[in-house]
PDB file of C-alpha atoms in Angstrom:
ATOM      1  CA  UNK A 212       1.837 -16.232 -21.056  1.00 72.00           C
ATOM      2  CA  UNK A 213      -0.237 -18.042 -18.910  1.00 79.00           C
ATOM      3  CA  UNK A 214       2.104 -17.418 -15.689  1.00 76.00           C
ATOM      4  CA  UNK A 215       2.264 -14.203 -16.578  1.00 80.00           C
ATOM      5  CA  UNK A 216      -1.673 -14.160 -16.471  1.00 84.00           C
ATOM      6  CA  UNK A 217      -1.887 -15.537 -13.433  1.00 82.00           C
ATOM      7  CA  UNK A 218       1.470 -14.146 -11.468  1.00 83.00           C
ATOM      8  CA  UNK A 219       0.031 -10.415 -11.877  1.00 86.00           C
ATOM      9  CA  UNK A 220      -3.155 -10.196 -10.755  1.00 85.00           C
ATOM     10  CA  UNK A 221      -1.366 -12.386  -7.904  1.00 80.00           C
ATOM     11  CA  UNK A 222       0.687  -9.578  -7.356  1.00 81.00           C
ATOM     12  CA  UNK A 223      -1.643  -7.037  -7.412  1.00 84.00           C
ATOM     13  CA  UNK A 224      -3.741  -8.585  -4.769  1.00 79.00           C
ATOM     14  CA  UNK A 225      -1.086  -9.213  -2.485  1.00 76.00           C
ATOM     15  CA  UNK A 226       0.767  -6.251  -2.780  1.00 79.00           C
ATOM     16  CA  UNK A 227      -2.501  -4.098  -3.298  1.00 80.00           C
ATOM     17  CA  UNK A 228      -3.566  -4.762   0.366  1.00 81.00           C
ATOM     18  CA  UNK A 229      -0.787  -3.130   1.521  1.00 82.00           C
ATOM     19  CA  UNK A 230      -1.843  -0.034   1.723  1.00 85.00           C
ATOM     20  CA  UNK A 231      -5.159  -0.704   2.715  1.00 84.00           C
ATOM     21  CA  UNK A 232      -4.030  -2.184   5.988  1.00 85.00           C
ATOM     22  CA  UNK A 233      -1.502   0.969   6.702  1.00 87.00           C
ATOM     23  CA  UNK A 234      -4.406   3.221   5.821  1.00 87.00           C
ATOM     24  CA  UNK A 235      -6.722   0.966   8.616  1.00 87.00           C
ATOM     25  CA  UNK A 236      -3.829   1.039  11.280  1.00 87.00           C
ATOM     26  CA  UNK A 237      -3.053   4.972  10.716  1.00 87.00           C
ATOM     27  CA  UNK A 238      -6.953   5.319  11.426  1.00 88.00           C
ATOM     28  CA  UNK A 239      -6.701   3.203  14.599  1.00 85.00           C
ATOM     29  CA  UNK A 240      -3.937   4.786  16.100  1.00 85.00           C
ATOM     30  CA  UNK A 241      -4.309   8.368  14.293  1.00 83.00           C
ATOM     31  CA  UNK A 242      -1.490  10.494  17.098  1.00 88.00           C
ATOM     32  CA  UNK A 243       0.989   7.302  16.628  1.00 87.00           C
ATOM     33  CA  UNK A 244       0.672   7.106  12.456  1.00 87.00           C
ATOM     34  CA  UNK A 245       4.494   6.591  11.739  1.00 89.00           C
ATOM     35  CA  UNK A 246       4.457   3.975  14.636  1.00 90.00           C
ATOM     36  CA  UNK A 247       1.723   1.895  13.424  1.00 89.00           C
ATOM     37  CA  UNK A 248       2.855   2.026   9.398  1.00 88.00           C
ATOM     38  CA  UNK A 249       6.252   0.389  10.701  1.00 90.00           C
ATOM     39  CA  UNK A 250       4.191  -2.081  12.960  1.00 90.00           C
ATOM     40  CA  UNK A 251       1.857  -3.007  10.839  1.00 88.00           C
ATOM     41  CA  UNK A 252       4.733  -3.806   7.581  1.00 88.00           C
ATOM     42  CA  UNK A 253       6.996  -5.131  10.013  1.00 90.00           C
ATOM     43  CA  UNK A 254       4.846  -7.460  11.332  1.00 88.00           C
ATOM     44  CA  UNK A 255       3.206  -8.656   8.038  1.00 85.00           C
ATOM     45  CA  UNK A 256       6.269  -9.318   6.031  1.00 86.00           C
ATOM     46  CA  UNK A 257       8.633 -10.553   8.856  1.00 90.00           C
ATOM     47  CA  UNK A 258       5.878 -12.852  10.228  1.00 88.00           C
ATOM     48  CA  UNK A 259       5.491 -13.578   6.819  1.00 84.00           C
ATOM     49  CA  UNK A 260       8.951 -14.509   6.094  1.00 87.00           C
ATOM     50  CA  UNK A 261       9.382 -16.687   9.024  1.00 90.00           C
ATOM     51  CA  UNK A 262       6.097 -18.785   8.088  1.00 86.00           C
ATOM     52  CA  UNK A 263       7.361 -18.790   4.472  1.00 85.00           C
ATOM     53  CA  UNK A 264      10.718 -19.634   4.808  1.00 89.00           C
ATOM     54  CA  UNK A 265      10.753 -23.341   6.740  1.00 91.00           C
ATOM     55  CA  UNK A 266       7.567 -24.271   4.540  1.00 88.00           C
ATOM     56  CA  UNK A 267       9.589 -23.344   1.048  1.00 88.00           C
ATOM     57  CA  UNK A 268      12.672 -25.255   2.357  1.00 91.00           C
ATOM     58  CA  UNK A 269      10.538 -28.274   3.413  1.00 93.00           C
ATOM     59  CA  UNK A 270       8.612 -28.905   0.414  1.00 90.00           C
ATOM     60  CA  UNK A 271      11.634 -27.903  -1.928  1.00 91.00           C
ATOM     61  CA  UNK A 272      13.207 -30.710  -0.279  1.00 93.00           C
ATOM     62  CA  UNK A 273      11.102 -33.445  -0.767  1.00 92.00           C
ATOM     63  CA  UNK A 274      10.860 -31.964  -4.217  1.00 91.00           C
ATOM     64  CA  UNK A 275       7.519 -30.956  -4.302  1.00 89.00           C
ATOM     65  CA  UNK A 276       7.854 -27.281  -4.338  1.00 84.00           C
ATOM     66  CA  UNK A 277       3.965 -26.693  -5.377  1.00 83.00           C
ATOM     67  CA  UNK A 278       2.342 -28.474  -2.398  1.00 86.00           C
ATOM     68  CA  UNK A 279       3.371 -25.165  -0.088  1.00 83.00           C
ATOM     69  CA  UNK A 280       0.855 -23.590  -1.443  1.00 80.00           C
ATOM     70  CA  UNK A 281      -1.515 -25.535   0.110  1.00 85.00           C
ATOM     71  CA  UNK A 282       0.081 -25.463   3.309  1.00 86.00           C
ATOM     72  CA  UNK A 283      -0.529 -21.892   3.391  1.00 83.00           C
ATOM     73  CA  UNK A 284      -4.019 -22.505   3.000  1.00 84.00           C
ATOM     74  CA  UNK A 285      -4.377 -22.784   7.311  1.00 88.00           C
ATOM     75  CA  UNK A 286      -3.196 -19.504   7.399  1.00 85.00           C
ATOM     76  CA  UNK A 287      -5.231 -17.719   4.916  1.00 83.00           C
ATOM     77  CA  UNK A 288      -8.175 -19.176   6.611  1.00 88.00           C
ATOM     78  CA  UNK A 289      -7.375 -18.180  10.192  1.00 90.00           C
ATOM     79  CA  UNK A 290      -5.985 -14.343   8.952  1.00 84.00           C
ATOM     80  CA  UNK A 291      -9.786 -14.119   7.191  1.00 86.00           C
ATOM     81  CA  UNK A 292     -11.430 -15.355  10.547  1.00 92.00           C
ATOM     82  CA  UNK A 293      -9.565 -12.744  12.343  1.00 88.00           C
ATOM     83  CA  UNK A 294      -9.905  -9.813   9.941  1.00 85.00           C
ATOM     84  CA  UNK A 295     -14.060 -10.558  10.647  1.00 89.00           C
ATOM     85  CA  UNK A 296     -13.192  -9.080  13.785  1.00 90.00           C
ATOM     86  CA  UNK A 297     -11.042  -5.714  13.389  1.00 84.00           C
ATOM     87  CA  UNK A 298     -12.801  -3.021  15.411  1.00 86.00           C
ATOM     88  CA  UNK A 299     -14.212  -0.339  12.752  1.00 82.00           C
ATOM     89  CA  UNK A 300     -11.556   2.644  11.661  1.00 72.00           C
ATOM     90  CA  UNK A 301     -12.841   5.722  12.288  1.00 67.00           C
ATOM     91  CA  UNK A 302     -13.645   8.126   9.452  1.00 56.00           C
ATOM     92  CA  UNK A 303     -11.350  11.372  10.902  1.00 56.00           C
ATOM     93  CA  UNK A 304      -9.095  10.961  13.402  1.00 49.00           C
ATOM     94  CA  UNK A 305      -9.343  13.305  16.416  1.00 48.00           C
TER      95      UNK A 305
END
């Protein structure tokens, strides 16, 4: 129970964000919407996925599967320095 405990609430703030950040592009680029929802997944989970994917492999292999997690840690910090400066979305697009 206590993976359960912690995996959703995991979950929902990773997955919860998601829309958030569509919302923020859609208002940044309100005539090109549909372009920058696919932009904006694309480039999150397939930038994502090739970040994830050689650190998973490396640490399986020297059978230490739980230490990728910290090596993700870089990355968390430098997304949260850059999200300090997103230009303000506007309330209604023009």
């Amino acid at each position: 129970w206590l993976l359960i405990g912690v995996l959703v609430p995991t979950g929902l703030v990773l997955w919860g964000t998601t829309p958030t950040m569509v919302s923020y592009a859609q208002q940044l680029f309100p005539r090109g919407a549909g372009v920058a929802s696919a932009m904006t997944m694309g480039l999150a989970w397939g930038v994502g996925g090739l970040i994830e994917a050689p650190f998973t492999t490396y640490f399986q292999d020297l059978s230490k599967p739980q230490l990728a997690v910290w090596a993700f840690l870089p990355f968390l910090i430098v997304a949260s320095i850059g999200a300090m400066f997103l230009p303000k979305a506007g309330g209604e697009a023009e």
